[in-house]
Short mmCIF file of C-alpha atoms in Angstrom, two decimals:
data_model
loop_
_atom_site.label_atom_id
_atom_site.label_comp_id
_atom_site.label_asym_id
_atom_site.label_seq_id
_atom_site.Cartn_x
_atom_site.Cartn_y
_atom_site.Cartn_z
CA MET M 3 -17.39 -11.35 -4.72
CA ASN M 4 -16.57 -10.67 -1.10
CA LEU M 5 -12.93 -9.81 -1.91
CA THR M 6 -10.93 -8.23 0.77
CA SER M 7 -8.76 -5.44 0.17
CA GLU M 8 -6.18 -7.68 0.54
CA GLN M 9 -7.45 -10.27 -2.25
CA VAL M 10 -7.98 -7.48 -4.52
CA HIS M 11 -4.22 -6.18 -4.26
CA TRP M 12 -2.87 -9.83 -4.64
CA ILE M 13 -4.67 -9.82 -7.75
CA GLY M 14 -3.96 -6.89 -8.92
CA GLY M 15 -0.41 -7.66 -8.15
CA PHE M 16 -0.34 -10.79 -10.18
CA ALA M 17 -1.73 -9.21 -13.07
CA PHE M 18 0.93 -6.09 -12.89
CA THR M 19 3.58 -8.93 -12.41
CA ILE M 20 2.71 -11.50 -15.18
CA VAL M 21 1.94 -8.67 -17.67
CA ALA M 22 5.00 -7.01 -16.88
CA LEU M 23 7.31 -10.17 -17.06
CA LEU M 24 5.22 -11.33 -20.76
CA LEU M 25 6.53 -7.66 -22.00
CA ILE M 26 9.99 -7.85 -20.57
CA LEU M 27 10.55 -10.91 -22.61
CA TYR M 28 8.90 -9.41 -25.54
CA GLU M 29 10.73 -6.29 -25.55
CA THR M 30 13.92 -8.13 -25.34
CA ARG M 31 13.28 -10.14 -27.92
CA LEU M 32 12.95 -13.55 -26.34
CA VAL M 33 9.58 -14.05 -26.87
CA ARG M 34 7.41 -13.04 -30.01
CA ALA M 35 4.01 -13.14 -30.41
CA GLY M 36 1.78 -10.49 -31.87
CA TRP M 37 -0.79 -10.45 -29.03
CA LEU M 38 1.50 -9.57 -26.40
CA PRO M 39 1.52 -5.48 -27.13
CA TYR M 40 -2.33 -5.73 -26.39
CA LEU M 41 -1.25 -7.06 -23.07
CA LEU M 42 -0.71 -3.63 -21.56
CA PRO M 43 -3.89 -1.90 -22.44
CA ILE M 44 -5.80 -5.32 -21.27
CA LEU M 45 -4.21 -4.45 -17.77
CA LEU M 46 -4.95 -0.54 -17.90
CA ILE M 47 -8.84 -1.32 -18.88
CA GLY M 48 -9.09 -4.13 -16.32
CA TYR M 49 -7.35 -1.99 -13.83
CA GLY M 50 -9.94 0.92 -14.77
CA VAL M 51 -13.35 -1.52 -14.65
CA GLU M 52 -12.10 -2.74 -10.93
CA SER M 53 -11.65 0.19 -9.84
CA PHE M 54 -14.71 1.60 -10.87
CA ILE M 55 -16.55 -1.62 -9.65
CA ASP M 56 -14.22 -1.68 -6.31
CA PRO M 57 -17.29 -2.04 -3.99
CA LEU M 58 -18.87 -4.77 -5.80
CA VAL M 59 -15.57 -6.86 -5.87
CA HIS M 60 -15.82 -6.45 -2.11
CA GLY M 61 -19.60 -7.08 -1.57
CA ALA M 62 -19.79 -7.69 2.11
CA ALA M 63 -16.09 -8.21 2.90
CA GLU M 64 -15.80 -3.72 2.29
CA PRO M 65 -14.31 -2.22 4.92
CA GLN M 66 -15.99 0.74 7.05
CA ASN M 67 -14.99 4.25 6.30
CA TYR M 68 -14.45 3.37 2.75
CA GLY M 69 -16.40 6.23 1.22
CA ALA M 70 -13.25 8.40 0.53
CA GLU M 71 -11.50 5.35 -0.79
CA SER M 72 -13.96 4.57 -3.25
CA LEU M 73 -13.51 8.21 -4.66
CA GLN M 74 -10.07 7.86 -5.44
CA HIS M 75 -10.67 4.17 -6.91
CA ILE M 76 -13.04 6.11 -9.72
CA ILE M 77 -10.31 8.74 -10.33
CA GLN M 78 -7.81 6.16 -10.95
CA GLY M 79 -10.53 3.78 -12.79
CA THR M 80 -11.18 7.23 -14.93
CA LEU M 81 -6.87 7.51 -15.87
CA MET M 82 -6.44 4.03 -16.45
CA LEU M 83 -9.45 3.44 -18.83
CA ILE M 84 -8.58 6.58 -20.77
CA VAL M 85 -4.89 5.94 -20.78
CA GLY M 86 -5.65 1.95 -21.77
CA GLY M 87 -7.79 3.04 -24.70
CA VAL M 88 -5.11 5.30 -26.06
CA GLU M 89 -2.30 2.05 -25.72
CA TRP M 90 -5.03 -0.17 -27.53
CA LEU M 91 -4.96 2.15 -29.94
CA ARG M 92 -1.44 2.39 -29.99
CA ALA M 93 -1.11 -1.35 -30.06
CA GLY M 94 -3.25 -1.56 -33.01
CA GLY M 95 -1.23 0.96 -35.14
CA ARG M 96 -3.66 3.48 -35.09
CA LEU M 97 -2.42 6.46 -33.04
CA LYS M 98 1.48 6.87 -34.08
CA HIS M 99 2.40 10.58 -33.13
CA TYR M 100 4.89 9.81 -30.21
CA GLY M 101 3.31 12.64 -28.20
CA TRP M 102 0.13 9.52 -27.60
CA GLY M 103 2.78 7.52 -25.81
CA LEU M 104 3.26 10.35 -23.52
CA LEU M 105 -0.41 10.12 -22.10
CA LEU M 106 0.79 7.14 -20.08
CA PRO M 107 3.36 8.72 -18.00
CA LEU M 108 0.96 11.06 -17.51
CA GLY M 109 -1.81 8.17 -16.38
CA LEU M 110 0.70 6.75 -14.22
CA VAL M 111 1.80 10.20 -12.50
CA GLY M 112 -1.95 10.58 -11.61
CA VAL M 113 -2.71 7.07 -10.12
CA GLY M 114 0.81 7.29 -8.07
CA SER M 115 -0.46 10.88 -6.72
CA VAL M 116 -3.44 8.98 -5.75
CA PHE M 117 -1.87 6.41 -3.95
CA MET M 118 0.69 9.17 -2.07
CA PHE M 119 -2.49 11.10 -0.66
CA HIS M 120 -4.57 7.52 -0.60
CA ALA M 121 -7.52 7.72 2.01
CA GLN M 122 -7.01 4.31 4.57
CA HIS M 123 -9.59 2.52 5.59
CA GLU M 124 -9.73 0.32 9.25
CA ALA M 125 -7.09 -2.79 9.65
CA ASN M 126 -5.83 -5.11 11.69
CA VAL M 127 -2.22 -3.00 11.47
CA PRO M 128 -1.34 0.31 12.61
CA PRO M 129 -2.35 3.26 10.22
CA LEU M 130 1.26 3.98 9.31
CA LEU M 131 2.04 0.30 7.43
CA LEU M 132 -1.12 1.26 5.28
CA LEU M 133 0.29 4.54 4.29
CA VAL M 134 3.92 3.46 4.00
CA GLN M 135 2.76 0.78 1.81
CA HIS M 136 0.46 3.41 -0.66
CA ARG M 137 3.46 5.76 -0.67
CA ILE M 138 6.09 3.27 -2.00
CA PHE M 139 3.07 2.20 -5.12
CA ALA M 140 3.39 6.20 -5.65
CA ILE M 141 7.21 5.92 -6.02
CA THR M 142 7.31 3.10 -7.68
CA LEU M 143 4.59 4.27 -10.23
CA TRP M 144 6.40 7.78 -10.90
CA ILE M 145 9.80 6.20 -11.31
CA ALA M 146 7.68 3.74 -13.93
CA ALA M 147 6.44 7.22 -15.41
CA ALA M 148 9.45 9.07 -15.80
CA THR M 149 11.46 5.63 -17.32
CA LYS M 150 8.48 5.42 -19.82
CA ALA M 151 8.35 8.90 -20.77
CA VAL M 152 12.08 8.89 -22.24
CA ALA M 153 10.86 5.78 -24.10
CA GLU M 154 8.79 7.59 -25.81
CA TRP M 155 10.44 10.92 -26.45
CA PRO M 156 12.08 10.02 -29.52
CA ASN M 157 15.85 9.67 -29.09
CA LYS M 158 18.76 6.72 -29.33
CA ASN M 159 18.28 5.22 -25.94
CA SER M 160 14.23 4.65 -26.13
CA ARG M 161 15.08 1.16 -26.79
CA ALA M 162 16.67 0.68 -23.40
CA PHE M 163 13.92 2.37 -21.83
CA SER M 164 11.53 0.51 -23.53
CA ILE M 165 12.55 -2.26 -21.27
CA ALA M 166 13.82 -0.19 -18.25
CA TRP M 167 10.39 1.04 -17.60
CA LEU M 168 8.91 -2.34 -17.19
CA LEU M 169 11.15 -3.27 -14.42
CA PRO M 170 9.17 -0.58 -11.98
CA LEU M 171 5.77 -1.87 -13.58
CA LEU M 172 6.97 -5.45 -12.24
CA LEU M 173 8.23 -3.69 -8.83
CA PHE M 174 4.86 -2.44 -8.47
CA GLY M 175 3.36 -5.72 -9.09
CA LEU M 176 5.43 -7.34 -6.21
CA GLU M 177 4.65 -5.02 -4.26
CA LEU M 178 1.00 -5.46 -4.55
CA LEU M 179 1.56 -9.19 -4.07
CA VAL M 180 3.12 -8.94 -0.48
CA TYR M 181 0.58 -5.66 0.49
CA THR M 182 -1.26 -6.57 4.10
CA GLU M 183 -3.52 -5.45 5.86
CA GLY M 184 -2.91 -7.99 8.75
CA GLY M 185 -4.51 -10.70 7.53
CA THR M 186 -1.42 -12.21 5.79
CA PRO M 187 -0.09 -15.31 7.58
CA LEU M 188 3.66 -13.54 7.46
CA ILE M 189 2.07 -10.91 9.42
CA HIS M 190 0.69 -13.38 12.19
CA MET M 191 4.17 -15.11 11.83
CA ALA M 192 5.90 -11.93 12.64
CA HIS M 193 4.27 -11.54 15.65
#
């Protein structure tokens, strides 16, 4: 496919943003459609598959020194495939115990942890910028995980948190959309 690392982040950002917005509309009961609860598992499974085939997605555009990142993407992909499968079963009503709902927050903590210690490849920006962007991803996913865990815990406030956890998920999507490695026209305008 020959997609750059930036393009892969932007496509992921678009997907996370759209899914989060649609789920916010669903949870606030502004949009009712029976297929909407399946969007999250589809997103997670898609994230998992993309993480596994990431080197193929990049093709000739694969960054140099990409081995450590590829291994981290496989870890993220494994977590998201497992969580996406569980969320699919939950959306279909097959897994009803609240404990199954805690797997998603754990998966988000895991993916966030990989972002916190993410290996960096060479890019047209200072390595510190890449490091900071990935750490922001991590913190945002950890906040999403914490709020989702509260939403899954059986209590009277879980309804509010079932909407609240989608806000950091939306923010994560927006962060991916503005991710840069120096190929963005905005970076060139800043110079």
